[in-house]
Amino acid sequence: MSAGWLRACALVILGLFSVSALAKDKTAIVIGGGLSGLTAAYELQNKGWQVTLLEAKPSLGGRSGMATSEWIGNDKTQPVLNKYVSTFKLGTTPAPEFVRTPSYLIDGVYYSAADLAIKDPTTAEALKRYEKTVDDLARSIEDPQNPAANNTLHALDQINVSNWLDRLTLPATARQLINQQIRTRYDEPSRLSLLYFAQQSRVYLGVSDRDLRASRLLGGSPVLAQAFVKQLKTIKTSSPVSAIVQDKDGVTVKVGSVNYQADYVVVAVPLRALNKISLTPALDAQHLGAIKGTNYGWRDQIMLKFKTPVWESKARMSGEIYSNTGLGMLWVEPALKGGANVVINLSGDNARVMQAFGDKQMADQVLIRLHAFYPQARGSFTGYEIRRYSTDPSMGGAYLAFGPGQISKYWRLWERPLQRVAFAGEHTDTLYPGTLEGALRTGQRAASQVEDLAAGKSFEPAKVVPVAAAAAAGAVAAKKGNFFTNLFGGGDDEKKPEPVKAPAPVAPAAPTPAPVPTPAPAPVETPKPAAPVKAEPAKKAPVKKPAAKTEAKKAPAKAPAKKAEPAKKPAAKPAATTETKAQ
Ligand SMILES: Cc1cc2nc3c(=O)[nH]c(=O)nc-3n(C[C@H](O)[C@H](O)[C@H](O)COP(=O)(O)OP(=O)(O)OC[C@H]3O[C@@H](n4cnc5c(N)ncnc54)[C@H](O)[C@@H]3O)c2cc1C
């Protein structure tokens, strides 16, 4: 064999070795075990990365799914979610027709949409008028990925939704129901940017409620988290990350005194939680401002359990019931273990006010209100569960809800990786923030960005809200002349709007203004607790742990689960450890 031939063979072998060494060295850490982090970890692992997922809490799944109550969209409206549902072969049950449209609880009386049209046509008509105006507003946005495409639209970011609603002069009941719907889906109208509301309305324009509430995962959305957990090889629960240090060779992630090292990191925690993680090199002023200032909607959930349904039978299993009183949005759901459950969603400033109450007081307050409408409530009450997303330091809110002026400052900020760190989480999705779909999409996006970074791609700084020439604004405004003229207070349909200066009087909301009462004083907003329910005191049922946790404990990973090494080893490079499933 010639020396040249031998040298060639040696080079080939060396080449193969270094390729496999490189493949082995592809390590990533994912911080946060909500659906976005689980998705990022799953996608990276599927692409051959050695991934360690670090979750602060003892359980996985984050904000997804309190119980069995969430309805999910079909593949037209939530394609990514549906893809995973079919990949993991998860069972679903179709939504009955009557849960697919919202209904109402007006002063304690239940109305379906059809009932309302007959029994309270004034409110029904006003709701229709409102919906048409929202559609017009939505149509003013051509590209929901770039909502502030011109000065007129940019100006909408300075207005809050409450001021805009005032101009519609709606009858009191309709306004209360609309406020309730907006604060449930986003946040208090007074804290919400009109541009964000318009952009989200554009995303869902023409999407039917039927497609959005098409089916339910058997077992609720925790089973989705559980399915990801089953696939992942290395998960560390009860591991709150305190610091991320990047240098030219890699990233060190600190959990207490334990260091983990990897080539890249996906940060999949909400902004308030990110605020507690120190980053080196430090973030710039814009990112720091976004972490502290971006508005999150408030929505807490109280599940009241009863021996038998105490509400009208036709309200049973309705999708969303908007109450015009302090009961917020109710969701009657089938109780899997017998009895009957109603989930009460307190949102916006009603939830903020309830912050002062302990769990039992909060359940009592809600039960008292329900009892006023349904007199069997106290006698049939068996217990409650509460989930407070807004005061949980790992979450700090229910979901992203841009306040006035915030799209202008922070639009798409977190879509761009910073050196070796990519960001995921519902708050980083342009189209579907605040949803499971949004969380899953961002996990996929972050995983592919890590691949891109490893391949040497650099990410350009995000373009922050290009405000197009005034001419463009004029063109859009002229096209939508009536709508904008009305919006900015003019009465002349033919008059050309002045796009930039008109909305000036509306000041952006302060970061944490005092709670704003709902138009008609809602009982829940009473600062003092009412007398506790005496007949049957609330028995505190243990708060249900997301099923993902149980799964993390018992489900064997596909690769046989070796006993997890305690998360103690300093500078443990995940690739080199034998850590497997969360224990
Ligand atoms: C009340 C309510 C109702 C909802 N209803 C629906 C609905 O009907 N349909 C729908 O599609 N969506 C709904 N959503 C939204 C959906 O649940 C969320 O968008 C989604 O679950 C968010 O996932 P995520 O991964 O972005 O964040 P999260 O689920 O919050 O995950 C973040 C994870 O990071 C962890 N973490 C935080 N700090 C650290 C740290 N320092 N170190 C390690 N880990 C950390 C947290 O513990 C958490 O597990 C609802 C949300 C709420 C609050």
CSV table of N, CA, C and O in Angstrom, one decimal, residues 274-352:
chain,number,residue,atom,x,y,z
A,274,LEU,N,-37.9,36.0,33.3
A,274,LEU,CA,-36.6,36.3,32.8
A,274,LEU,C,-35.9,37.4,33.5
A,274,LEU,O,-34.7,37.5,33.7
A,275,ASN,N,-36.8,38.3,34.1
A,275,ASN,CA,-36.3,39.4,34.9
A,275,ASN,C,-35.4,38.9,36.1
A,275,ASN,O,-34.6,39.7,36.6
A,276,LYS,N,-35.7,37.7,36.5
A,276,LYS,CA,-35.0,37.2,37.7
A,276,LYS,C,-33.7,36.4,37.3
A,276,LYS,O,-33.0,35.9,38.1
A,277,ILE,N,-33.4,36.3,36.0
A,277,ILE,CA,-32.2,35.6,35.5
A,277,ILE,C,-31.2,36.6,35.1
A,277,ILE,O,-31.5,37.5,34.3
A,278,SER,N,-30.0,36.5,35.7
A,278,SER,CA,-28.9,37.5,35.3
A,278,SER,C,-28.3,37.0,34.0
A,278,SER,O,-28.0,35.8,33.8
A,279,LEU,N,-28.1,37.9,33.1
A,279,LEU,CA,-27.5,37.5,31.8
A,279,LEU,C,-26.1,38.2,31.6
A,279,LEU,O,-26.0,39.4,31.9
A,280,THR,N,-25.1,37.5,31.2
A,280,THR,CA,-23.8,38.0,30.9
A,280,THR,C,-23.4,37.6,29.5
A,280,THR,O,-23.4,36.4,29.3
A,281,PRO,N,-23.1,38.5,28.6
A,281,PRO,CA,-23.2,40.0,28.7
A,281,PRO,C,-24.6,40.5,29.0
A,281,PRO,O,-25.6,39.8,28.6
A,282,ALA,N,-24.7,41.6,29.6
A,282,ALA,CA,-26.0,42.1,30.0
A,282,ALA,C,-26.8,42.5,28.8
A,282,ALA,O,-26.3,42.8,27.7
A,283,LEU,N,-28.1,42.5,29.0
A,283,LEU,CA,-29.0,42.9,27.9
A,283,LEU,C,-29.0,44.4,27.7
A,283,LEU,O,-28.7,45.2,28.6
A,284,ASP,N,-29.3,44.8,26.5
A,284,ASP,CA,-29.3,46.3,26.2
A,284,ASP,C,-30.6,46.9,26.8
A,284,ASP,O,-31.5,46.2,27.3
A,285,ALA,N,-30.7,48.2,26.8
A,285,ALA,CA,-31.8,49.0,27.4
A,285,ALA,C,-33.1,48.6,26.9
A,285,ALA,O,-34.1,48.5,27.6
A,286,GLN,N,-33.2,48.3,25.5
A,286,GLN,CA,-34.5,48.0,24.9
A,286,GLN,C,-35.0,46.7,25.5
A,286,GLN,O,-36.2,46.5,25.9
A,287,HIS,N,-34.1,45.7,25.6
A,287,HIS,CA,-34.6,44.4,26.1
A,287,HIS,C,-34.9,44.5,27.6
A,287,HIS,O,-35.9,43.9,28.0
A,288,LEU,N,-34.1,45.2,28.3
A,288,LEU,CA,-34.4,45.4,29.7
A,288,LEU,C,-35.8,46.1,29.9
A,288,LEU,O,-36.6,45.7,30.8
A,289,GLY,N,-36.0,47.1,29.1
A,289,GLY,CA,-37.3,47.8,29.1
A,289,GLY,C,-38.4,46.9,28.8
A,289,GLY,O,-39.5,47.0,29.5
A,290,ALA,N,-38.2,46.0,27.8
A,290,ALA,CA,-39.3,45.1,27.4
A,290,ALA,C,-39.6,44.1,28.6
A,290,ALA,O,-40.8,43.8,28.9
A,291,ILE,N,-38.6,43.7,29.2
A,291,ILE,CA,-38.8,42.7,30.3
A,291,ILE,C,-39.6,43.3,31.4
A,291,ILE,O,-40.5,42.7,32.0
A,292,LYS,N,-39.3,44.6,31.7
A,292,LYS,CA,-40.0,45.2,32.9
A,292,LYS,C,-41.3,45.8,32.5
A,292,LYS,O,-42.3,45.8,33.2
A,293,GLY,N,-41.4,46.3,31.2
A,293,GLY,CA,-42.5,47.1,30.9
A,293,GLY,C,-43.6,46.4,30.1
A,293,GLY,O,-44.8,46.9,30.1
A,294,THR,N,-43.3,45.3,29.4
A,294,THR,CA,-44.4,44.7,28.6
A,294,THR,C,-45.6,44.2,29.4
A,294,THR,O,-45.4,43.5,30.4
A,295,ASN,N,-46.7,44.6,29.0
A,295,ASN,CA,-47.9,44.3,29.8
A,295,ASN,C,-48.3,42.8,29.6
A,295,ASN,O,-48.3,42.3,28.5
A,296,TYR,N,-48.7,42.2,30.7
A,296,TYR,CA,-49.3,40.9,30.7
A,296,TYR,C,-50.7,41.0,31.1
A,296,TYR,O,-51.0,41.8,32.1
A,297,GLY,N,-51.6,40.2,30.5
A,297,GLY,CA,-53.0,40.2,31.0
A,297,GLY,C,-53.0,39.4,32.3
A,297,GLY,O,-52.2,38.6,32.6
A,298,TRP,N,-54.0,39.7,33.1
A,298,TRP,CA,-54.2,39.0,34.3
A,298,TRP,C,-55.4,38.1,34.2
A,298,TRP,O,-56.5,38.6,33.8
A,299,ARG,N,-55.3,36.9,34.6
A,299,ARG,CA,-56.4,36.0,34.5
A,299,ARG,C,-56.1,34.8,35.5
A,299,ARG,O,-55.2,34.1,35.4
A,300,ASP,N,-57.0,34.8,36.5
A,300,ASP,CA,-56.8,33.7,37.5
A,300,ASP,C,-58.0,32.8,37.4
A,300,ASP,O,-59.1,33.2,37.0
A,301,GLN,N,-57.8,31.5,37.7
A,301,GLN,CA,-58.9,30.6,37.5
A,301,GLN,C,-59.3,29.9,38.8
A,301,GLN,O,-58.4,29.5,39.6
A,302,ILE,N,-60.6,29.9,39.1
A,302,ILE,CA,-61.1,29.3,40.3
A,302,ILE,C,-62.1,28.2,39.9
A,302,ILE,O,-63.1,28.5,39.2
A,303,MET,N,-61.8,27.0,40.2
A,303,MET,CA,-62.7,25.9,39.9
A,303,MET,C,-63.5,25.6,41.1
A,303,MET,O,-63.0,25.2,42.2
A,304,LEU,N,-64.8,25.8,41.0
A,304,LEU,CA,-65.7,25.4,42.2
A,304,LEU,C,-66.3,24.1,41.8
A,304,LEU,O,-66.8,23.8,40.7
A,305,LYS,N,-66.3,23.2,42.8
A,305,LYS,CA,-66.8,21.9,42.6
A,305,LYS,C,-68.2,21.7,43.4
A,305,LYS,O,-68.3,22.1,44.5
A,306,PHE,N,-69.1,21.0,42.7
A,306,PHE,CA,-70.4,20.8,43.3
A,306,PHE,C,-70.8,19.3,43.2
A,306,PHE,O,-70.3,18.7,42.3
A,307,LYS,N,-71.7,18.9,44.1
A,307,LYS,CA,-72.2,17.6,44.0
A,307,LYS,C,-73.0,17.4,42.8
A,307,LYS,O,-72.9,16.3,42.1
A,308,THR,N,-73.8,18.4,42.5
A,308,THR,CA,-74.7,18.3,41.3
A,308,THR,C,-74.6,19.7,40.6
A,308,THR,O,-74.3,20.6,41.3
A,309,PRO,N,-74.9,19.8,39.3
A,309,PRO,CA,-74.9,21.1,38.7
A,309,PRO,C,-76.0,22.0,39.4
A,309,PRO,O,-77.1,21.5,39.5
A,310,VAL,N,-75.6,23.2,39.8
A,310,VAL,CA,-76.6,24.0,40.4
A,310,VAL,C,-77.1,25.1,39.4
A,310,VAL,O,-77.9,25.9,39.8
A,311,TRP,N,-76.5,25.1,38.3
A,311,TRP,CA,-76.9,26.1,37.3
A,311,TRP,C,-77.9,25.4,36.3
A,311,TRP,O,-78.2,24.2,36.3
A,312,GLU,N,-78.5,26.3,35.5
A,312,GLU,CA,-79.5,25.8,34.6
A,312,GLU,C,-78.9,24.8,33.6
A,312,GLU,O,-77.8,24.9,33.2
A,313,SER,N,-79.7,23.7,33.4
A,313,SER,CA,-79.1,22.6,32.7
A,313,SER,C,-78.7,23.0,31.3
A,313,SER,O,-77.7,22.5,30.7
A,314,LYS,N,-79.4,24.0,30.7
A,314,LYS,CA,-79.0,24.3,29.3
A,314,LYS,C,-77.6,25.0,29.2
A,314,LYS,O,-77.0,25.2,28.2
A,315,ALA,N,-77.2,25.5,30.4
A,315,ALA,CA,-75.9,26.2,30.4
A,315,ALA,C,-74.7,25.2,30.5
A,315,ALA,O,-73.6,25.5,30.4
A,316,ARG,N,-75.1,23.9,30.7
A,316,ARG,CA,-74.1,22.9,30.9
A,316,ARG,C,-73.2,22.7,29.7
A,316,ARG,O,-73.6,22.7,28.6
A,317,MET,N,-71.9,22.7,30.0
A,317,MET,CA,-70.8,22.5,29.0
A,317,MET,C,-70.8,23.6,28.0
A,317,MET,O,-70.2,23.4,26.9
A,318,SER,N,-71.3,24.7,28.2
A,318,SER,CA,-71.2,25.8,27.3
A,318,SER,C,-69.7,26.2,27.3
A,318,SER,O,-69.0,26.1,28.3
A,319,GLY,N,-69.3,26.7,26.1
A,319,GLY,CA,-67.9,27.1,26.0
A,319,GLY,C,-67.4,28.2,26.9
A,319,GLY,O,-66.6,28.1,27.8
A,320,GLU,N,-68.0,29.4,26.6
A,320,GLU,CA,-67.6,30.6,27.4
A,320,GLU,C,-68.8,31.3,27.8
A,320,GLU,O,-69.6,31.6,26.9
A,321,ILE,N,-69.0,31.5,29.0
A,321,ILE,CA,-70.2,32.3,29.5
A,321,ILE,C,-69.7,33.6,30.0
A,321,ILE,O,-69.1,33.6,31.1
A,322,TYR,N,-70.0,34.7,29.4
A,322,TYR,CA,-69.6,36.0,29.8
A,322,TYR,C,-70.6,36.6,30.8
A,322,TYR,O,-71.8,36.7,30.4
A,323,SER,N,-70.2,36.9,32.0
A,323,SER,CA,-71.1,37.5,33.0
A,323,SER,C,-70.9,39.0,33.0
A,323,SER,O,-69.8,39.5,32.8
A,324,ASN,N,-72.0,39.7,33.2
A,324,ASN,CA,-71.9,41.2,33.3
A,324,ASN,C,-71.6,41.6,34.7
A,324,ASN,O,-71.6,42.8,35.0
A,325,THR,N,-71.5,40.6,35.6
A,325,THR,CA,-71.2,41.0,37.0
A,325,THR,C,-69.8,40.5,37.4
A,325,THR,O,-69.1,40.1,36.5
A,326,GLY,N,-69.5,40.5,38.6
A,326,GLY,CA,-68.2,40.1,39.0
A,326,GLY,C,-67.7,38.7,38.9
A,326,GLY,O,-66.7,38.3,39.3
A,327,LEU,N,-68.6,37.9,38.2
A,327,LEU,CA,-68.2,36.5,38.0
A,327,LEU,C,-67.2,36.3,36.8
A,327,LEU,O,-66.8,35.1,36.6
A,328,GLY,N,-66.9,37.3,36.1
A,328,GLY,CA,-66.0,37.1,35.0
A,328,GLY,C,-66.5,36.2,33.9
A,328,GLY,O,-67.7,36.3,33.5
A,329,MET,N,-65.6,35.4,33.4
A,329,MET,CA,-66.1,34.4,32.3
A,329,MET,C,-66.2,33.0,33.0
A,329,MET,O,-65.2,32.6,33.6
A,330,LEU,N,-67.3,32.4,32.8
A,330,LEU,CA,-67.5,31.1,33.4
A,330,LEU,C,-67.4,30.0,32.4
A,330,LEU,O,-67.7,30.2,31.2
A,331,TRP,N,-67.0,28.9,32.9
A,331,TRP,CA,-66.8,27.8,32.0
A,331,TRP,C,-67.3,26.5,32.7
A,331,TRP,O,-66.7,26.1,33.7
A,332,VAL,N,-68.5,26.0,32.3
A,332,VAL,CA,-69.0,24.9,33.0
A,332,VAL,C,-68.4,23.7,32.3
A,332,VAL,O,-68.4,23.6,31.1
A,333,GLU,N,-67.8,22.8,33.1
A,333,GLU,CA,-67.1,21.7,32.4
A,333,GLU,C,-67.5,20.3,33.0
A,333,GLU,O,-67.9,20.3,34.2
A,334,PRO,N,-67.4,19.3,32.3
A,334,PRO,CA,-67.7,18.0,32.8
A,334,PRO,C,-66.7,17.6,33.9
A,334,PRO,O,-65.5,17.8,33.7
A,335,ALA,N,-67.2,17.1,35.0
A,335,ALA,CA,-66.3,16.7,36.1
A,335,ALA,C,-66.0,15.2,35.9
A,335,ALA,O,-66.9,14.4,35.8
A,336,LEU,N,-64.7,14.9,35.7
A,336,LEU,CA,-64.4,13.5,35.4
A,336,LEU,C,-64.6,12.6,36.6
A,336,LEU,O,-64.9,11.4,36.4
A,337,LYS,N,-64.5,13.1,37.8
A,337,LYS,CA,-64.6,12.3,38.9
A,337,LYS,C,-66.0,12.4,39.6
A,337,LYS,O,-66.1,12.4,40.8
A,338,GLY,N,-67.0,12.7,38.9
A,338,GLY,CA,-68.3,12.8,39.4
A,338,GLY,C,-68.6,14.3,39.8
A,338,GLY,O,-67.6,15.1,39.9
A,339,GLY,N,-69.8,14.6,40.1
A,339,GLY,CA,-70.1,16.0,40.5
A,339,GLY,C,-70.1,16.9,39.3
A,339,GLY,O,-70.3,16.5,38.2
A,340,ALA,N,-70.0,18.2,39.5
A,340,ALA,CA,-70.0,19.2,38.4
A,340,ALA,C,-69.1,20.3,38.8
A,340,ALA,O,-69.0,20.7,39.9
A,341,ASN,N,-68.4,20.8,37.8
A,341,ASN,CA,-67.4,21.9,38.0
A,341,ASN,C,-67.8,23.1,37.2
A,341,ASN,O,-68.3,23.0,36.1
A,342,VAL,N,-67.5,24.2,37.8
A,342,VAL,CA,-67.5,25.5,37.0
A,342,VAL,C,-66.2,26.2,37.3
A,342,VAL,O,-65.8,26.4,38.4
A,343,VAL,N,-65.6,26.6,36.2
A,343,VAL,CA,-64.3,27.3,36.2
A,343,VAL,C,-64.7,28.8,36.1
A,343,VAL,O,-65.3,29.2,35.0
A,344,ILE,N,-64.3,29.6,37.0
A,344,ILE,CA,-64.6,31.0,37.0
A,344,ILE,C,-63.3,31.7,36.7
A,344,ILE,O,-62.3,31.5,37.4
A,345,ASN,N,-63.3,32.4,35.6
A,345,ASN,CA,-62.0,33.1,35.1
A,345,ASN,C,-62.2,34.6,35.5
A,345,ASN,O,-62.9,35.3,34.9
A,346,LEU,N,-61.4,35.0,36.5
A,346,LEU,CA,-61.4,36.4,36.9
A,346,LEU,C,-60.2,37.1,36.1
A,346,LEU,O,-59.1,36.6,36.3
A,347,SER,N,-60.5,38.1,35.4
A,347,SER,CA,-59.4,38.7,34.6
A,347,SER,C,-59.3,40.2,34.8
A,347,SER,O,-60.2,40.8,35.4
A,348,GLY,N,-58.3,40.7,34.2
A,348,GLY,CA,-58.1,42.1,34.2
A,348,GLY,C,-58.0,42.7,35.6
A,348,GLY,O,-57.4,42.1,36.5
A,349,ASP,N,-58.6,43.8,35.8
A,349,ASP,CA,-58.5,44.5,37.1
A,349,ASP,C,-59.3,43.7,38.1
A,349,ASP,O,-59.0,43.8,39.3
A,350,ASN,N,-60.4,42.9,37.8
A,350,ASN,CA,-61.0,42.1,38.7
A,350,ASN,C,-60.1,41.1,39.4
A,350,ASN,O,-60.1,40.9,40.6
A,351,ALA,N,-59.2,40.6,38.6
A,351,ALA,CA,-58.1,39.7,39.1
A,351,ALA,C,-57.1,40.4,39.9
A,351,ALA,O,-56.7,39.9,40.9
A,352,ARG,N,-56.8,41.6,39.5
A,352,ARG,CA,-55.8,42.4,40.2
A,352,ARG,C,-56.3,42.7,41.6
A,352,ARG,O,-55.6,42.6,42.6
